[in-house]
Amino acid sequence: MTEPTPTSGIHHVTCIAGDPQQNMNFWTETLGLRLVKRSINQDDPSTYHFFFADAEGTPGTSMTFFPWEDLTQGKVGSGQVSQIAFRVPARSLDYWEDRFDQRGVDYDDRVERFDETVLPFRDPDGLPVELIAVNVPEDDPTVPWTEFVPEEAAIRGFHSVTLWLADPDPTQDLLQTMGFRKVGTEQARGDTPGDKRTRFAATGSVGKYVDVLPTIESGRQGHGTVHHVAFQTPTDADQEAMRKAIRSAGLRPTAQIDRHWFRSVYFREFGGVLFELATSGPGYTSDEPLDDLGSRLVLPEKFEDRRDEIKAQLADVSIPLSKEINTGD
Ligand code: ZN
C-alpha cells in the first residue's frame, strides 16, 4: 500500500460550551481571536457553531464551539483531548498574565515542557487551554488578528493538543500512520506526578504537535470539554489516501462529508477520541469576503430556505466591537 501524505498537523479543534454570549466574548475580546464564521451545527441546527481563528481563518488556527446550553458540565478524562495549546510570541506571557488578572481569568503557574514555557488557564466553561511561547518566524503562515490584542502578543494558531488515554500504545501507532513522528518523552511537569508525556510532531509549523498522556481518569462530555480534533489533509486525494490507511489500521472512518468550508472524514481512534480529517478548501472566504468574515449568520445552502425558522430558535448573541468603535461615540 502506498503511504498517505503525512498530515501537516491540526486543522481545527471543536469544543462544547455553555452560554453562547459568554463563549463569544471570551474567545474574541479576551483572547483576541477573530470570529471568522457564525453558523449552526449542521447535525443540530438549533445550536450555533462559532469559529474563532486568526485574521484569515488559516488552516491550523480555528477553534470552534457548539454552545449546547442544555448539556451539563463535562469532565476531562480518558478518550478525550485534555488540553488545547496555542502559540503566542516569545516574551508575551507577562502580557497575558496581566490581561488574565484584569479580566479575572483562572490561570495556573507557568510550567516548562519540552524546553518551552506553558501558561495554563481555563475558559469560562472550564475548558483547559494553554498558551505556549514560541519564536514566531517572519514567514509564519498565520496572520495575527489585532482588534483586541496587539501583534506582539496575539495568538498564532495551535501549538498542540494533549490526548488522555487509558492505553496509549495503539493511538501512538496510529499517529505515526498519520505522519507524526515521535519526538520524545518527558516527566510531565504540571501533570499528575509519575505520568510520562510523549510528544509527536507533524511536518507543518502550526498545530504541529500531539502529546499523549496515560490516565485512568474517566471523562464525561459536556461544557468545557473537547468534541473532536481535526487534522489537515489538504486535498481530497490526500484525505482519501489517509482514510484508506486508517481503515487498514482497523478503524472505521466515515465517508467524506461536505462541511461547506471544508470536507471531512470522521473516526473514533483506538483510545476513544473523535478524530476528523479536514481538507484545506474551500475555506472560510468561500461564502463571505475576507473583510466581512463572521458578520452575518451563514447557513449552508441546504438550510437557507429554513433561515427564519432556524434564526428564531437561536439565542440573540452580540458580536464584541473593537476598542476603536467602542470609544468612538
Ligand atoms: Zn470538525
XYZ file of C-alpha atoms and ligand atoms in Angstrom:
330
model
C 0.000 0.000 0.000
C 1.306 3.494 -0.765
C 1.855 5.649 2.274
C -0.544 8.616 2.641
C 0.919 12.119 2.557
C 1.748 12.907 6.194
C -0.624 15.374 7.841
C 0.984 18.754 8.472
C -0.858 18.987 11.797
C -4.051 20.162 13.445
C -6.695 21.796 11.211
C -9.231 22.823 13.878
C -10.468 21.826 17.321
C -14.179 21.768 18.201
C -15.380 22.095 21.794
C -18.585 22.224 23.803
C -19.552 25.470 25.517
C -22.498 26.617 27.609
C -23.728 30.200 27.245
C -23.056 31.387 23.661
C -22.589 35.083 24.560
C -20.066 34.257 27.277
C -18.207 31.995 24.834
C -18.242 34.688 22.133
C -16.968 37.401 24.467
C -14.134 35.359 25.928
C -12.705 33.958 22.707
C -12.886 37.262 20.807
C -12.426 40.084 23.335
C -10.287 38.373 25.961
C -8.205 36.015 23.823
C -8.315 38.200 20.730
C -9.210 35.604 18.112
C -11.272 36.674 15.109
C -14.832 35.419 14.721
C -14.471 34.063 11.176
C -17.752 32.224 10.881
C -21.067 32.322 12.692
C -23.146 29.354 11.657
C -25.142 26.422 13.010
C -24.353 22.860 13.981
C -25.170 21.051 10.727
C -26.375 17.993 12.681
C -28.402 20.114 15.161
C -29.441 23.395 13.502
C -30.962 24.837 16.693
C -27.401 25.221 18.044
C -24.813 27.768 16.963
C -21.432 26.825 15.581
C -18.864 29.571 16.210
C -15.461 29.579 14.511
C -12.661 31.670 16.053
C -9.353 31.867 14.186
C -6.534 34.121 13.014
C -7.229 37.118 10.733
C -7.688 34.957 7.634
C -9.015 31.684 9.030
C -5.755 29.930 8.135
C -5.908 26.127 8.497
C -4.382 25.272 11.873
C -5.836 28.297 13.661
C -9.554 27.692 14.120
C -11.108 26.903 17.427
C -14.791 26.126 17.051
C -17.609 25.725 19.565
C -21.037 24.229 19.862
C -22.730 26.200 22.670
C -25.072 23.492 23.920
C -26.767 25.213 26.855
C -28.851 22.139 27.731
C -25.809 19.981 28.458
C -24.259 19.868 31.935
C -20.655 20.471 32.941
C -18.291 17.891 31.425
C -15.250 16.256 32.959
C -11.925 15.727 31.226
C -10.831 12.085 31.213
C -9.504 9.253 29.101
C -10.620 9.196 25.480
C -10.587 12.990 25.295
C -8.384 15.877 24.280
C -7.353 17.081 27.743
C -5.566 20.330 26.846
C -5.521 22.643 23.827
C -2.397 24.752 23.417
C -1.977 27.883 21.295
C 1.244 29.513 20.090
C 1.934 33.032 21.302
C 5.040 35.124 20.572
C 8.079 34.706 22.822
C 8.072 37.141 25.784
C 4.310 37.718 25.614
C 3.348 35.631 28.661
C 3.696 38.639 31.039
C 1.165 40.469 28.867
C -1.194 37.506 29.052
C -0.907 37.137 32.844
C -1.681 40.867 33.255
C -4.646 40.524 30.914
C -5.909 37.463 32.789
C -5.538 39.325 36.128
C -7.523 42.295 34.781
C -10.264 40.075 33.405
C -10.494 37.526 36.192
C -9.339 34.576 34.076
C -8.479 31.443 36.060
C -4.809 30.617 35.282
C -2.069 28.488 36.835
C 1.685 28.937 37.341
C 3.798 28.618 34.209
C 5.412 25.239 33.596
C 8.349 24.230 31.391
C 7.623 21.474 28.892
C 9.955 20.243 26.141
C 12.068 23.417 26.647
C 9.120 25.754 26.148
C 7.150 27.817 28.680
C 3.472 26.979 29.083
C 0.783 29.190 30.693
C -2.244 27.021 31.563
C -5.683 28.583 32.046
C -9.365 27.760 31.722
C -12.047 29.420 29.630
C -15.361 30.412 31.310
C -16.730 26.876 30.777
C -13.689 25.334 32.465
C -12.079 24.193 29.204
C -8.337 23.561 29.810
C -6.338 25.794 27.460
C -2.653 26.743 27.349
C -0.541 29.487 25.799
C 2.962 28.401 24.783
C 5.639 30.987 23.996
C 7.386 30.328 20.667
C 9.660 32.251 18.313
C 7.237 33.126 15.517
C 9.189 33.170 12.224
C 8.964 36.124 9.795
C 7.256 33.928 7.198
C 4.795 32.308 9.593
C 1.654 31.102 7.782
C -0.642 32.629 10.424
C -1.904 36.223 10.264
C -2.463 37.847 13.673
C -5.835 39.500 14.396
C -5.063 42.672 16.309
C -8.532 44.018 17.068
C -8.270 43.303 20.801
C -4.710 42.024 21.405
C -1.581 43.664 19.922
C 0.509 41.803 17.369
C 3.361 41.275 19.882
C 1.057 39.025 21.933
C -1.608 37.794 19.509
C -2.348 34.066 19.347
C -0.758 32.464 16.276
C -2.711 29.258 15.770
C -2.491 25.956 17.554
C 0.645 24.631 19.184
C -0.653 21.199 20.217
C -3.344 19.077 21.721
C -2.824 16.607 24.547
C -4.702 13.306 24.482
C -5.581 11.484 27.701
C -5.623 7.765 27.036
C -6.120 4.646 29.148
C -3.866 2.657 26.797
C -1.668 4.978 24.708
C 0.117 2.380 22.552
C -2.434 1.811 19.733
C -3.026 5.571 19.419
C 0.703 6.232 19.255
C 0.975 3.754 16.370
C -1.968 5.447 14.648
C -0.369 8.906 14.960
C 2.673 7.520 13.178
C 0.435 6.095 10.427
C -0.946 9.629 10.020
C 2.553 11.013 9.568
C 3.506 12.158 13.058
C 6.968 11.187 14.280
C 7.855 10.599 17.915
C 9.828 13.492 19.396
C 10.462 12.185 22.891
C 9.106 11.506 26.331
C 9.462 13.538 29.492
C 8.142 13.588 33.017
C 5.031 15.661 32.682
C 5.589 18.739 34.824
C 2.307 20.246 35.895
C 0.567 16.972 35.115
C -0.133 14.101 37.528
C 3.202 13.069 39.125
C 4.610 9.902 37.597
C 2.947 10.419 34.224
C 5.160 10.432 31.170
C 4.186 12.796 28.366
C 5.103 11.546 24.892
C 5.257 14.101 22.100
C 4.614 13.525 18.387
C 5.357 16.107 15.671
C 3.811 16.589 12.240
C 5.503 18.176 9.248
C 3.964 21.665 9.465
C 4.696 24.683 11.657
C 1.218 25.368 13.063
C -0.697 22.786 15.120
C 2.366 20.625 14.790
C 2.279 18.582 17.983
C 0.145 15.909 19.614
C 1.097 14.921 23.161
C -0.086 11.671 24.696
C -0.576 11.187 28.431
C -1.718 7.945 30.072
C -4.574 8.353 32.533
C -7.060 6.266 34.482
C -9.462 9.194 34.968
C -12.799 8.651 33.278
C -14.332 11.574 31.429
C -17.769 12.856 30.554
C -18.639 15.051 27.593
C -20.272 18.373 28.445
C -19.461 22.063 28.867
C -15.724 22.669 28.961
C -14.695 19.547 27.042
C -13.438 18.905 23.540
C -15.799 17.382 20.981
C -13.173 16.458 18.362
C -9.837 17.395 16.851
C -9.361 17.688 13.087
C -6.117 17.127 11.214
C -5.059 18.600 7.882
C -5.442 16.549 4.718
C -5.170 19.435 2.215
C -6.707 17.812 -0.897
C -9.441 15.233 -1.488
C -6.767 12.824 -2.725
C -4.705 13.317 0.468
C -7.820 12.714 2.505
C -8.837 9.571 0.659
C -5.328 8.104 0.973
C -5.338 8.845 4.704
C -8.837 7.392 5.032
C -7.653 4.154 3.431
C -4.620 3.963 5.720
C -6.868 4.471 8.750
C -9.213 1.743 7.571
C -6.247 -0.581 7.040
C -5.200 0.151 10.631
C -8.524 -1.379 11.740
C -10.638 1.726 12.331
C -13.933 2.710 10.692
C -13.717 6.146 9.076
C -16.934 7.686 7.672
C -17.351 8.524 4.004
C -16.428 12.104 3.119
C -18.958 14.638 4.456
C -19.288 18.132 2.972
C -18.902 20.647 5.823
C -19.287 23.601 3.452
C -15.939 25.295 4.376
C -14.003 22.026 4.196
C -14.721 18.366 3.529
C -14.410 15.935 6.410
C -13.949 12.309 7.369
C -14.537 11.269 10.988
C -13.421 8.294 13.039
C -13.033 7.390 16.680
C -9.414 6.441 17.297
C -8.399 3.447 19.432
C -8.468 5.387 22.708
C -11.943 6.828 22.042
C -11.005 10.369 20.913
C -13.062 11.590 17.934
C -10.645 12.479 15.113
C -11.505 14.276 11.881
C -9.598 14.715 8.638
C -10.315 18.085 7.006
C -9.393 19.488 3.588
C -7.872 22.991 3.279
C -10.573 24.229 0.930
C -12.868 25.778 0.065
C -12.186 27.777 3.258
C -13.983 30.453 5.270
C -13.785 33.062 2.495
C -15.738 30.837 0.084
C -19.058 32.415 1.121
C -18.080 35.754 2.722
C -15.434 38.301 1.704
C -12.373 38.369 3.987
C -13.322 41.770 5.453
C -16.804 40.583 6.412
C -15.979 37.194 7.959
C -18.287 36.412 10.872
C -20.522 39.443 10.349
C -23.671 37.510 9.486
C -25.274 34.163 10.247
C -24.090 31.907 7.430
C -26.119 28.826 6.621
C -25.051 26.009 4.321
C -27.281 26.054 1.232
C -29.476 23.142 2.284
C -30.600 25.155 5.364
C -31.095 28.508 3.585
C -34.836 28.046 2.934
C -35.336 27.461 6.690
C -33.401 30.622 7.691
C -36.284 32.334 9.554
C -37.239 29.198 11.444
C -33.597 28.487 12.373
C -32.907 32.086 13.440
C -35.948 32.036 15.703
C -34.512 29.074 17.622
C -31.104 30.669 18.207
C -30.297 32.916 21.174
C -29.514 36.563 20.368
C -25.747 36.977 20.528
C -23.966 40.277 20.017
C -20.541 40.415 18.435
C -17.996 42.361 20.531
C -16.847 45.517 18.772
C -13.297 46.749 18.552
C -11.898 49.246 21.067
C -11.835 51.910 18.343
C -15.548 51.606 17.684
C -16.407 51.327 21.380
C -14.609 54.560 22.267
C -15.719 56.424 19.163
C -19.018 57.735 20.470
Zn -14.654 19.453 12.888
